[in-house]
Coordinates of C-alpha atoms in Angstrom, one line a residue:
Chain T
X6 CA 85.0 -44.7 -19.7
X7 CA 87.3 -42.5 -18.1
X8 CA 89.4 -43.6 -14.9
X9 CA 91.2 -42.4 -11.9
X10 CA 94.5 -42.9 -11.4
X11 CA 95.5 -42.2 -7.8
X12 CA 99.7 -41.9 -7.5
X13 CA 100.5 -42.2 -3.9
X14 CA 103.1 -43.9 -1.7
X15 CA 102.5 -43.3 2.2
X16 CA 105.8 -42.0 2.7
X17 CA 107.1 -38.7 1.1
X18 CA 110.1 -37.9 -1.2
X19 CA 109.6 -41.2 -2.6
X20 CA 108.4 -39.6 -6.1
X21 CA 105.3 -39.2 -5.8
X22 CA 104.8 -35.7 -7.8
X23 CA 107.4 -36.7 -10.4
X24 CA 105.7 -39.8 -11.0
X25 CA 102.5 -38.0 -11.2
X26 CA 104.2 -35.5 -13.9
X27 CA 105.5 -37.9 -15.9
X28 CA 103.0 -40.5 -16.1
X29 CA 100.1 -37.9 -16.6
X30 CA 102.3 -36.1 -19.5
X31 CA 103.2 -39.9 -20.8
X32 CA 99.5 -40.5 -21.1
X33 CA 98.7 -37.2 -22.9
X34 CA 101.5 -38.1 -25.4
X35 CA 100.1 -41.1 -26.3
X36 CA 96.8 -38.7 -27.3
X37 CA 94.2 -39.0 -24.2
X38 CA 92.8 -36.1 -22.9
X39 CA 94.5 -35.8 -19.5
X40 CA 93.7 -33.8 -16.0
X41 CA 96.6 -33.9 -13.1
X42 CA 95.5 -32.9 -10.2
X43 CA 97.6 -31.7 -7.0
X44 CA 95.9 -32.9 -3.1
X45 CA 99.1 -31.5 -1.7
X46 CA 97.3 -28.6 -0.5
X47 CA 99.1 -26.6 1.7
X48 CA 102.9 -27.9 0.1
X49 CA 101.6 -27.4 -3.7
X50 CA 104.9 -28.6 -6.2
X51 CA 103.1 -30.1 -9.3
X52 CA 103.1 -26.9 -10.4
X53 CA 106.4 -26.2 -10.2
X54 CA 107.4 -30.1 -11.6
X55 CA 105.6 -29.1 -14.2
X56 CA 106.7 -26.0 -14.9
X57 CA 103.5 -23.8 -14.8
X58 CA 103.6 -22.5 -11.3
X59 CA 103.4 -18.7 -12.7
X60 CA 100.2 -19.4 -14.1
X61 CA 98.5 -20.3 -11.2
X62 CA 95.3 -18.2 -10.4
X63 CA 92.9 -20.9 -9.2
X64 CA 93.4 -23.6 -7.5
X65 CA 91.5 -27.2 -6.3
X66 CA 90.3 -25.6 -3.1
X67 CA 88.6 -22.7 -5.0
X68 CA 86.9 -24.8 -7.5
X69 CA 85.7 -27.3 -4.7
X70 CA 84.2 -24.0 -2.9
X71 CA 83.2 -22.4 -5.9
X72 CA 85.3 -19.5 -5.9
X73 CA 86.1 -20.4 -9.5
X74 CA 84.9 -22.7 -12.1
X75 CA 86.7 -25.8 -13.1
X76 CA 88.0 -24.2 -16.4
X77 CA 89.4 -21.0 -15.1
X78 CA 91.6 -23.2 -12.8
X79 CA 92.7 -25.6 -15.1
X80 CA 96.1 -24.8 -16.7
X81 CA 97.1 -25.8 -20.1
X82 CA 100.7 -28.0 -20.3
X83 CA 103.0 -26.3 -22.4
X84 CA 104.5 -29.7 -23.2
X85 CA 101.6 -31.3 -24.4
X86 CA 98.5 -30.7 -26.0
X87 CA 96.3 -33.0 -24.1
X88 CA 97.3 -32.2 -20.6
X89 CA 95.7 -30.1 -17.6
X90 CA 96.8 -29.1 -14.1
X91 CA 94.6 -28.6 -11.1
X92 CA 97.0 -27.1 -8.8
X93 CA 96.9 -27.3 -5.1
X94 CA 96.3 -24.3 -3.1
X95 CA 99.1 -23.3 -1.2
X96 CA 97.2 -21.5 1.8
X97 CA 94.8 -23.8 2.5
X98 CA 94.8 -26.6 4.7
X99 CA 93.8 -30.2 3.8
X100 CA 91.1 -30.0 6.0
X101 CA 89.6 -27.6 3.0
X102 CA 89.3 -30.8 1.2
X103 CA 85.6 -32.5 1.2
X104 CA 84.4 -35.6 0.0
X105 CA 81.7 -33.9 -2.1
X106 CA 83.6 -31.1 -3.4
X107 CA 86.6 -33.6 -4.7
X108 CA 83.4 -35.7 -6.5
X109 CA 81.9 -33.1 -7.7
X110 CA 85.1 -31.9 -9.5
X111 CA 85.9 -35.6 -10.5
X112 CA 82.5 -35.3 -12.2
X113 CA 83.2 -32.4 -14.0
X114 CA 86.1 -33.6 -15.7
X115 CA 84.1 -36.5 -16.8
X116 CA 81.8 -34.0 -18.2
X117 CA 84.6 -31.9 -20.1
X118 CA 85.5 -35.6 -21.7
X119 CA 88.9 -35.9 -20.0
X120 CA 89.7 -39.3 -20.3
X121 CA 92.3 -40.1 -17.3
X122 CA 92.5 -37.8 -14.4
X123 CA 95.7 -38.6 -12.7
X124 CA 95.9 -37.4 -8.4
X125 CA 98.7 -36.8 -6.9
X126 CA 98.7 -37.8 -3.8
X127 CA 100.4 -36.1 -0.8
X128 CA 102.5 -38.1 1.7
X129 CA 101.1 -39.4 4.9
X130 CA 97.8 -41.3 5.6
X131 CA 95.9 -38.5 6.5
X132 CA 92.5 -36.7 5.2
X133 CA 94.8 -35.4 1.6
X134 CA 96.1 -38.9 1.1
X135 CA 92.6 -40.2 1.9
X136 CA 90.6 -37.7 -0.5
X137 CA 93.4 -38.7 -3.7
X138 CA 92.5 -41.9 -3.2
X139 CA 89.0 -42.5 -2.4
X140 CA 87.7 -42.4 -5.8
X141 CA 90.4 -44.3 -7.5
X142 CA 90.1 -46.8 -10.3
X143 CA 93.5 -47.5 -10.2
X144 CA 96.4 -47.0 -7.9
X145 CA 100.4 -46.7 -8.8
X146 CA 102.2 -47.2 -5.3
X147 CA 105.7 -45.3 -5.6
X148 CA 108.3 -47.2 -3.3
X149 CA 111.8 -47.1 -2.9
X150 CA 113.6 -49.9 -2.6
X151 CA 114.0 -49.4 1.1
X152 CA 112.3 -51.1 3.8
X153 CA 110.6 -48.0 5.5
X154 CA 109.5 -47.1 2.2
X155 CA 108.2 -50.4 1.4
X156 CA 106.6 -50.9 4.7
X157 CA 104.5 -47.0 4.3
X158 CA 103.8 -48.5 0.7
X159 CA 101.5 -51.8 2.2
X160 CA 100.2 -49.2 4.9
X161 CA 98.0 -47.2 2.2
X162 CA 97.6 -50.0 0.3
X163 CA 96.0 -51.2 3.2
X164 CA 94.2 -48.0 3.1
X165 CA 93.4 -48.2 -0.7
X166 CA 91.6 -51.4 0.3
X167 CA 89.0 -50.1 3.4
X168 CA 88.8 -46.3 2.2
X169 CA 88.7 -46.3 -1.7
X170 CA 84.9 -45.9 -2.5
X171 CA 85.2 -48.9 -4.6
X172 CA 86.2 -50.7 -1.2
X173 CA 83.2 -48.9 0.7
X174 CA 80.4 -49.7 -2.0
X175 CA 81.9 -53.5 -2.2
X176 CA 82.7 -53.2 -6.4
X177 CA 85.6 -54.1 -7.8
X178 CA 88.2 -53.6 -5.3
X179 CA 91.3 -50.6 -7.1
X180 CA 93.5 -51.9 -9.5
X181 CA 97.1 -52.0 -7.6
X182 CA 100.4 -51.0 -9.4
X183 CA 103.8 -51.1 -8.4
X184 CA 106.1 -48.6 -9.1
X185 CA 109.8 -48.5 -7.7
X186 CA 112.0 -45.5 -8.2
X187 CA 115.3 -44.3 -7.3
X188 CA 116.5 -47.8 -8.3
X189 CA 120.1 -48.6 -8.2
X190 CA 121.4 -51.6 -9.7
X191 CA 125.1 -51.0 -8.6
X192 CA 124.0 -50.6 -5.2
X193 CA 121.5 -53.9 -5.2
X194 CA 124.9 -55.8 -6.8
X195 CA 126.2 -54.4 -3.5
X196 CA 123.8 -55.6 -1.1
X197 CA 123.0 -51.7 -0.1
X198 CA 119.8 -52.2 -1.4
X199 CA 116.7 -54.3 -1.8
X200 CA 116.3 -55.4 -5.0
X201 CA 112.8 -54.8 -7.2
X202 CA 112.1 -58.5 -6.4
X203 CA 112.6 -58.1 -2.8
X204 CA 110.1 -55.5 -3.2
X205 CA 107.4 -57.0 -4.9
X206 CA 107.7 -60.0 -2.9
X207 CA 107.0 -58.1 0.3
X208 CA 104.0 -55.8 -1.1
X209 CA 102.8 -58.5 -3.7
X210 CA 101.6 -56.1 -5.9
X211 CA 102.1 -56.6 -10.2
X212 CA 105.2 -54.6 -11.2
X213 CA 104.9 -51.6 -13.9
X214 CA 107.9 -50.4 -13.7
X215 CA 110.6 -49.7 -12.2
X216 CA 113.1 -46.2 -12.7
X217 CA 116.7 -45.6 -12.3
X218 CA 118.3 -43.1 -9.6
X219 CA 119.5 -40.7 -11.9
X220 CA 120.8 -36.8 -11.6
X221 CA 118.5 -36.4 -14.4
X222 CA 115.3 -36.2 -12.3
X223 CA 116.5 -33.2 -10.2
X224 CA 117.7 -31.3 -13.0
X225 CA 114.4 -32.1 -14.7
X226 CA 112.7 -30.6 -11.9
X227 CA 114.7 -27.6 -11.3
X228 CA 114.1 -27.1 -15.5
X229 CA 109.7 -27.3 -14.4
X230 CA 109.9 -30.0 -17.2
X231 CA 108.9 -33.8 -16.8
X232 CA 111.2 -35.9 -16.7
X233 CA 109.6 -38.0 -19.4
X234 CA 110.5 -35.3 -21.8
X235 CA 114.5 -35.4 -21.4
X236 CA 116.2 -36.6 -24.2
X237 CA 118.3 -39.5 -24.4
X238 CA 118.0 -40.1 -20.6
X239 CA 117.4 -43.9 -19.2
X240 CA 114.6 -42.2 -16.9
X241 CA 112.6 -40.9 -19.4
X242 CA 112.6 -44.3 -21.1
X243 CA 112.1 -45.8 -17.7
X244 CA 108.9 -43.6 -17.5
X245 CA 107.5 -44.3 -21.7
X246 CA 107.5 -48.0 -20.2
X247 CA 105.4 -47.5 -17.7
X248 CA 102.6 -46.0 -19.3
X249 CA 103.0 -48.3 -22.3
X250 CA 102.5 -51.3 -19.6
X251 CA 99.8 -49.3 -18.2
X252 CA 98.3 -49.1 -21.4
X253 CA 98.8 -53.1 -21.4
X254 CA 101.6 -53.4 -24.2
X255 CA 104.2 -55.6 -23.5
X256 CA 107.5 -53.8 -22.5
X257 CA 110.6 -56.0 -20.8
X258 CA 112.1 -54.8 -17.8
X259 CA 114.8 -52.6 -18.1
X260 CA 117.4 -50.4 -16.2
X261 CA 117.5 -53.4 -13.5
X262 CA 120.8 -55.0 -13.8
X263 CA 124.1 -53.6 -13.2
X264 CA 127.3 -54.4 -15.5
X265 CA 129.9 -53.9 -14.3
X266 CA 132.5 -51.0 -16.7
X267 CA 135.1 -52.0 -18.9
X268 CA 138.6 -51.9 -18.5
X269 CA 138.6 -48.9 -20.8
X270 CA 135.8 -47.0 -19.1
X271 CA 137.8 -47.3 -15.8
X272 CA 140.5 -45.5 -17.3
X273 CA 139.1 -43.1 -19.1
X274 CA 136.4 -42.2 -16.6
X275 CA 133.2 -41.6 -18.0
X276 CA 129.6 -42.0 -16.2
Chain X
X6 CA 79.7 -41.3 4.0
X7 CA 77.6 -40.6 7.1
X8 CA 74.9 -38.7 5.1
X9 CA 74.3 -41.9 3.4
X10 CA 73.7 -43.9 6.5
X11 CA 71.6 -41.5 7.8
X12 CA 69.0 -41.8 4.3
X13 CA 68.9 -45.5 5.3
X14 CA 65.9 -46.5 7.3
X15 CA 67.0 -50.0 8.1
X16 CA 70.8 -51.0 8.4
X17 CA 72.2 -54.3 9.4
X18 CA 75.0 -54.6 11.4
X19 CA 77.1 -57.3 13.3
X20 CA 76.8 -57.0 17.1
X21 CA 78.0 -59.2 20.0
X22 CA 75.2 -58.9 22.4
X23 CA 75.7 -60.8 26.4
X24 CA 73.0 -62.6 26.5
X25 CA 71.5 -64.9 29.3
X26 CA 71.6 -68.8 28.8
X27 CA 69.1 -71.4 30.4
X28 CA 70.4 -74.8 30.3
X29 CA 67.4 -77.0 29.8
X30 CA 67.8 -81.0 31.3
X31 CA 64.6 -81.7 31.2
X32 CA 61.8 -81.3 28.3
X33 CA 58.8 -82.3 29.3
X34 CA 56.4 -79.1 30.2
X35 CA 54.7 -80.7 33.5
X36 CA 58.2 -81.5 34.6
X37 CA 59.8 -78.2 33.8
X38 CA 56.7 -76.0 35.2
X39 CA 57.2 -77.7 39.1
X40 CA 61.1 -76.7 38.7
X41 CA 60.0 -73.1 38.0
X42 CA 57.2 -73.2 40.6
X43 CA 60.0 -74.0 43.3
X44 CA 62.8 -71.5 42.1
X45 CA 60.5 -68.7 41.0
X46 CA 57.2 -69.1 43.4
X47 CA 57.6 -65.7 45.0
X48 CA 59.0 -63.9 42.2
X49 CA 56.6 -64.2 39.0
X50 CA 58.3 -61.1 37.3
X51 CA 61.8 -61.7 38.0
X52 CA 63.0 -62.0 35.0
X53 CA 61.0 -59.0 33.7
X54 CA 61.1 -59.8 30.3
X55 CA 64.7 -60.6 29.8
X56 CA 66.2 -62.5 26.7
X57 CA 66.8 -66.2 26.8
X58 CA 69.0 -68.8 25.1
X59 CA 68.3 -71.9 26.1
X60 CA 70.9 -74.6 25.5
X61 CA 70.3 -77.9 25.7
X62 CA 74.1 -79.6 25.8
X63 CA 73.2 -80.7 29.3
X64 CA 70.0 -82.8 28.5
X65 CA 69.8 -85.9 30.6
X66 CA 68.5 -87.5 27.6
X67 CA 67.2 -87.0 24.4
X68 CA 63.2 -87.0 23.9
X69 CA 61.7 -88.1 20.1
X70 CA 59.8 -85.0 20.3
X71 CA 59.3 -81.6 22.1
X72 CA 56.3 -79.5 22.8
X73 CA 58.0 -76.2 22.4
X74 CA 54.2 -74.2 23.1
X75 CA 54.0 -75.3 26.4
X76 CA 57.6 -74.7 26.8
X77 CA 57.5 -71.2 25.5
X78 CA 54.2 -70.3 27.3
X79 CA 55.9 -71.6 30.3
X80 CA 58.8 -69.6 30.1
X81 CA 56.5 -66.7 28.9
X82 CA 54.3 -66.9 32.1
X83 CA 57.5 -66.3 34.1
X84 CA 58.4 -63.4 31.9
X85 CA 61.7 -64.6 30.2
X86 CA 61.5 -64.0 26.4
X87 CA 63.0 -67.3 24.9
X88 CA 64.8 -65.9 21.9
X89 CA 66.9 -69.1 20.2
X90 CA 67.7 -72.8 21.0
X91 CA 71.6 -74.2 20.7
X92 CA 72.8 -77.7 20.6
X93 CA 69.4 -78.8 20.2
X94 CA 69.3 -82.4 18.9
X95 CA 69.3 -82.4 15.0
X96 CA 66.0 -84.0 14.8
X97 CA 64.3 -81.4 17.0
X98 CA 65.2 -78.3 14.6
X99 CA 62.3 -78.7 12.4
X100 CA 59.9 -77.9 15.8
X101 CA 62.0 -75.6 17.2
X102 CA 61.9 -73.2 14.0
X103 CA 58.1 -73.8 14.2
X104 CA 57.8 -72.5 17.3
X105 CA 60.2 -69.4 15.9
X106 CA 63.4 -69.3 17.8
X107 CA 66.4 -69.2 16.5
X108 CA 69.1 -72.4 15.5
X109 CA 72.0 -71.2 17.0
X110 CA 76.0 -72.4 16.8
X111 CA 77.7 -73.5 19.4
X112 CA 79.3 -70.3 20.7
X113 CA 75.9 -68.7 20.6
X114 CA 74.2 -65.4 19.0
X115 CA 76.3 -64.7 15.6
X116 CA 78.3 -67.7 15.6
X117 CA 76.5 -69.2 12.8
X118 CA 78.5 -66.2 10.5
X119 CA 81.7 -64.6 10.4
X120 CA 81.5 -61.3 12.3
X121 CA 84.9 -59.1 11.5
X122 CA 86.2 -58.2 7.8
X123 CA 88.5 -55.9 7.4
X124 CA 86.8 -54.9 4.1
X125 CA 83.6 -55.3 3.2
X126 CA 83.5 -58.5 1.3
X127 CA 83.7 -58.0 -2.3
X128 CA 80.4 -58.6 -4.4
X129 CA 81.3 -60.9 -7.2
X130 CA 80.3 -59.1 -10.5
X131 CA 78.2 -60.9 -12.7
X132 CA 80.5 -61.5 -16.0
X133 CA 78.8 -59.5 -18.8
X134 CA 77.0 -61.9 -21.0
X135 CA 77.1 -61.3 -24.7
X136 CA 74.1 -63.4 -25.6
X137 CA 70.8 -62.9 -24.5
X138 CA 70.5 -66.6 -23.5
X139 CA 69.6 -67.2 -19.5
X140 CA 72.5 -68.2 -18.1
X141 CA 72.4 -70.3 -15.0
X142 CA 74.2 -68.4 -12.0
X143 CA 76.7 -70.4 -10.2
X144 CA 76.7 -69.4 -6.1
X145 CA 78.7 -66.3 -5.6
X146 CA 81.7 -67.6 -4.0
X147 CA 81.6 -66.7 -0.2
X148 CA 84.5 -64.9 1.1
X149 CA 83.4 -67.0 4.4
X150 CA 81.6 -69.8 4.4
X151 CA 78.8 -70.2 7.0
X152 CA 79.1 -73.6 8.5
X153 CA 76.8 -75.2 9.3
X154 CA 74.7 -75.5 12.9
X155 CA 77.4 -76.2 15.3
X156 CA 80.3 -76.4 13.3
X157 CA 82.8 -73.0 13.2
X158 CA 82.6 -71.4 10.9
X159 CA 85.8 -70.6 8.9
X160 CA 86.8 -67.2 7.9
X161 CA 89.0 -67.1 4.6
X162 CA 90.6 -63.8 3.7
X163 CA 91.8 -63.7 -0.3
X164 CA 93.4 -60.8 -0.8
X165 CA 96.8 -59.9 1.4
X166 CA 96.8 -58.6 4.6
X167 CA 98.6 -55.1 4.9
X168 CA 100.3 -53.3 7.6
X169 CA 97.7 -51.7 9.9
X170 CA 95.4 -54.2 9.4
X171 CA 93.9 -56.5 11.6
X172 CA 90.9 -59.5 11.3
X173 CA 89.0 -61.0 14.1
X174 CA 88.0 -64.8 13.1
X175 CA 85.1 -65.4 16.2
X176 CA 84.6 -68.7 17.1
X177 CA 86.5 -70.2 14.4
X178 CA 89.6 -70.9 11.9
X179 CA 90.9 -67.9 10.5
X180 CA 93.0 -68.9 6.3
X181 CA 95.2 -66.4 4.7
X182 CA 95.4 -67.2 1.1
X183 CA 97.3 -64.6 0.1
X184 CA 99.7 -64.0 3.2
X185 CA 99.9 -60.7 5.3
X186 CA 102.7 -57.7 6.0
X187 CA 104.3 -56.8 9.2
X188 CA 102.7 -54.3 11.4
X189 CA 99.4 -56.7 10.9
X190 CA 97.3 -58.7 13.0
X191 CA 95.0 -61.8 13.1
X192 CA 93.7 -63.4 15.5
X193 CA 91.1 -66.3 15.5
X194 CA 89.3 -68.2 18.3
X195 CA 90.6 -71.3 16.2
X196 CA 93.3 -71.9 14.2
X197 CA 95.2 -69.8 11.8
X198 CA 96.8 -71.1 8.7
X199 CA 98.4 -68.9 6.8
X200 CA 99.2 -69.8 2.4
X201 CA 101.9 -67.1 2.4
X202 CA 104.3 -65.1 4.0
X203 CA 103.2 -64.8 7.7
X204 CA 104.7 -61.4 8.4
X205 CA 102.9 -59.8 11.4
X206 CA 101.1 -61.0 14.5
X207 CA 99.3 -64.3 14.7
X208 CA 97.0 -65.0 17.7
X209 CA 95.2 -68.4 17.8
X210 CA 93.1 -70.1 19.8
X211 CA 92.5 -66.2 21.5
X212 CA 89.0 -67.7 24.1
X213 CA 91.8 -70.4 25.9
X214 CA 91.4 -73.0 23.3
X215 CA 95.4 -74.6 24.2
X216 CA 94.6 -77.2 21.0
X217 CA 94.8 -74.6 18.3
X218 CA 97.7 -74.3 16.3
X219 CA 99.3 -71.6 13.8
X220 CA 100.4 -73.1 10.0
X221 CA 101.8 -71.1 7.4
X222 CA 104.0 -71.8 4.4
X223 CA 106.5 -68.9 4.4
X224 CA 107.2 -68.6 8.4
X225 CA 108.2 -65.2 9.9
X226 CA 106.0 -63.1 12.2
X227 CA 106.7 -60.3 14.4
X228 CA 104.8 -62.5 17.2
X229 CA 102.7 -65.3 17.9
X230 CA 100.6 -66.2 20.3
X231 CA 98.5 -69.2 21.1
X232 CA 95.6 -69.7 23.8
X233 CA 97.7 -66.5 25.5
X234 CA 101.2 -68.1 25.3
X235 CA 103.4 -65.8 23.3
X236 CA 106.8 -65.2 21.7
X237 CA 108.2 -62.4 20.2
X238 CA 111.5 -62.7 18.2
X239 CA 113.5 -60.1 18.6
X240 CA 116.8 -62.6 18.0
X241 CA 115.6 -64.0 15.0
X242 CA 113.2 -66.6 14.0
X243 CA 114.7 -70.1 14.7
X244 CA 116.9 -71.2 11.4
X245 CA 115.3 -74.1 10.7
X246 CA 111.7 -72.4 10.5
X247 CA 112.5 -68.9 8.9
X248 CA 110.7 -68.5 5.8
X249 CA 110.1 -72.1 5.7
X250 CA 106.4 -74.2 5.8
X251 CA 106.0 -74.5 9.6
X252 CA 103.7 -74.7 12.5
X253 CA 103.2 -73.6 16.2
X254 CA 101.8 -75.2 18.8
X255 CA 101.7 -75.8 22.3
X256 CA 103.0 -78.7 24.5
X257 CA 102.8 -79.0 27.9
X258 CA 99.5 -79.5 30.2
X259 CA 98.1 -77.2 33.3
X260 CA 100.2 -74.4 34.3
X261 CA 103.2 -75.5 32.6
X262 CA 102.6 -74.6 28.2
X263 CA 105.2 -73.5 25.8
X264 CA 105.3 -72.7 22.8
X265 CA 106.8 -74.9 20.0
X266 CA 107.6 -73.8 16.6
X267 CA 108.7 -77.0 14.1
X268 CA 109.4 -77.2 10.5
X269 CA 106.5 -79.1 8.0
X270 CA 108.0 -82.1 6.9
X271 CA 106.4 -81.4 3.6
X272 CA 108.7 -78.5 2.5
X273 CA 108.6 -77.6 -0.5

């Protein structure tokens, strides 16, 4: 049965779209046919997260008004062998966006035997925010440990629970994940920062994961590469961990405690 | 969404209608047909059709039994349209359902259920069943439970409240089991108790009611309010309270209510 995994967060430049990269490209890893879509239409940077932004013809908005068909739109990954991309349109407005049109596509990919269509939500509460969400099975919630963050975060998940369509048609309300990123456990030590159980105390939400600040992520991005795919780099890891608890294995937490360096790494400097 | 409401031909929906309320003191028919006769003589169609409660907490005493036809027909001949009966004697329910009005609570029309959810109430799914063997259903368990005739009924909320949102508990108690965010509201025409953190803004007792009181177990909202008495915190919620089990309520009779906010001795 294949789901819908909405990535969204209320507020923006939480990581939102790198989340979206790496967790679709985690999932098509582990072998399951994969689509990513991008309701950032208007902004548009999956594609260029994922590296593939010179490939785009088509886009959502043409698809949902038949201007093109589903498969010219879609763009192979060229990491993986499993994933798609439905890029945003970048001229558009979300107001382009329709209920129907974003079903109907939905439907499609069910049809093509995608197995997990992962939406990338775009920041805000408005009608793109509303469309990534309304037909979620499940929902990762991307918060910073910050309070405005954390506070945007309960606002859609408000949302999430009066808008989804699984909210509407009284099923099964959306499955709720937590996801913090941009952690930093030298700055929590510090009190600069709430820590991840501050977090999850306020949204009361289950925990998948939670992923380090690191430099890695920008350079990632700049590279069009997910960050998932780095190599030796605590944010990749960080990222394998949450789909592998998404995909209900059993994975401690890591990257959440702060040591403080040796004698000998003061000295000699080092990261 | 709308194009499925309009392929609906019948849809149910909560209203809060003003309605008009007889109080009845008297029930026998002879009795109640001179009082008419002397307020209504000239004006037969007065009433032209209108909508009636009729309440009976001001009965000057309580008959064994109640010829609702010639009440109805009474009313009828006068042109009011007797839609529903409240605080009717228990033992005169049975005849007042024959006669088909409505057994109302005591706040009247739609007290007898909940009226606001922030969601629609989540339909429990039937657990798939392996074996073909008839299972007997348990009651779905009610997000409220409808009280019954003249009690309030209570309106329990599972899942946590978020920012933005805001429930309405009419007539009644209003339970949090799960707690709610800041930048929410509740309010409830009863009390409010709250099996969490209380986080946003908690109105109790919102139709005057100065005996209601607000519990919760993890104390910290943005405001609270009871019967119209508020507080806001903007210099921090008292030390011994703050994120403790605690309780509002207000002290004081007439003009002169405050507020008081005290620590539950049970603390845990």
């Amino acid at each position: 049965m294949a789901r819908v995994i909405v990535i969204t967060s209320g507020k923006g430049g939480v990581g939102k779209t790198t989340t979206s990269a790496s967790f679709s490209s985690g999932l098509a890893l582990r072998g399951f046919k994969t689509a990513v879509i991008d309701f950032d239409v208007g902004l548009r940077n999956l594609d260029l997260i994922m590296g593939c932004e010179r490939r785009v013809v088509y886009d959502l908005v043409n698809v949902i008004n038949g201007e093109a068909n589903l498969s010219q739109a879609l763009i192979k990954d060229k990491h993986c062998e499993n994933l798609f991309i439905l890029p945003a349109s970048q001229t558009r407005d979300k107001d382009a966006l329709s209920e129907e049109g974003v079903e109907k596509v939905l439907k499609e990919l069910f049809h093509m035997g995608f197995e997990y269509v992962v939406c990338d939500s775009p920041a805000g509460i408005e009608r793109g925010a509303v469309m990534a969400l309304t037909f979620a099975d499940e929902a990762i919630v991307v918060s910073n440990p910050e309070v405005s963050s954390v506070r945007d975060s309960d606002r859609i998940l408000g949302i999430l629970q009066s808008k989804s369509r699984r909210a509407v048609e009284g099923r099964e309300p959306v499955k709720e994940h937590l996801l913090i990123t941009r952690y930093s456990p030298k700055r929590v030590e510090e009190g600069e920062m709430l820590s991840y159980k501050d977090v999850q105390e306020l949204l009361r939400v289950p925990l998948i994961g939670v992923i380090p600040e690191s430099d890695d992520v920008l350079q990632a991005s700049n590279q069009g590469t997910p960050a998932i795919h780095l190599k030796d780099s605590d944010v990749a890891t960080a990222y394998q961990d949450v789909v592998a608890r998404f995909l209900d294995e059993d994975r401690p937490l890591r990257f959440v405690s702060y040591e403080k360096p040796g004698i000998l790494k003061r000295l000699f400097g080092g990261k | 969404m709308a194009d499925a409401s309009q392929g609906k031909l019948i849809e149910f929906k909560g209203a809060s209608l003003a309605v008009m309320t007889a109080y009845v003191r008297e029930t026998d028919a002879v009795r109640l047909a001179d009082a008419m006769h002397m307020m209504m003589g000239g004006m037969p169609d007065f009433f032209a059709g209108e909508p009636v409660v009729l309440d009976f907490s001001q009965l000057a005493s309580t008959p064994d039994w109640v010829d609702w036809t010639a009440i109805t027909s009474l009313l009828r001949r006068y042109q009011v349209q007797p839609i529903g009966v409240r605080d009717l004697p228990e033992h005169l329910h049975e005849g007042a359902r024959r006669a088909n009005l409505a057994l109302l609570g005591k706040e009247g029309l739609g007290a007898e259920r909940p009226i606001a959810t922030p969601q629609p109430a989540p339909v429990p799914q039937p657990e798939p069943v392996a074996a073909p063997a008839p299972v007997p259903e348990a009651p779905p368990p009610a997000e409220a439970q409808p009280a019954s005739s003249g009690v309030a009924p209570t309106l329990i909320v599972e899942r946590p409240l978020r920012s933005g949102q805001q429930i309405y508990a009419k007539g009644g108690d209003l339970v949090l089991l799960a707690g709610m965010s800041p930048g929410s509201e509740i309010i409830a025409d009863g009390s409010i108790h709250v099996y969490g953190p209380l986080r946003g803004r908690a109105l109790a007792g919102a139709r005057g009611d100065t005996s209601a009181r607000i519990f919760s177990t993890n104390f910290g909202p943005e405001l609270v309010s009871i019967a119209g008495v508020y507080r806001t915190f903007e210099r921090g919620i008292p030390p011994n309270a703050a994120g403790r089990a605690a309780q509002v309520r207000l002290i004081g009779s007439g003009n002169q209510h405050t507020l008081e906010i005290i620590p539950l001795q049970n603390d845990y």
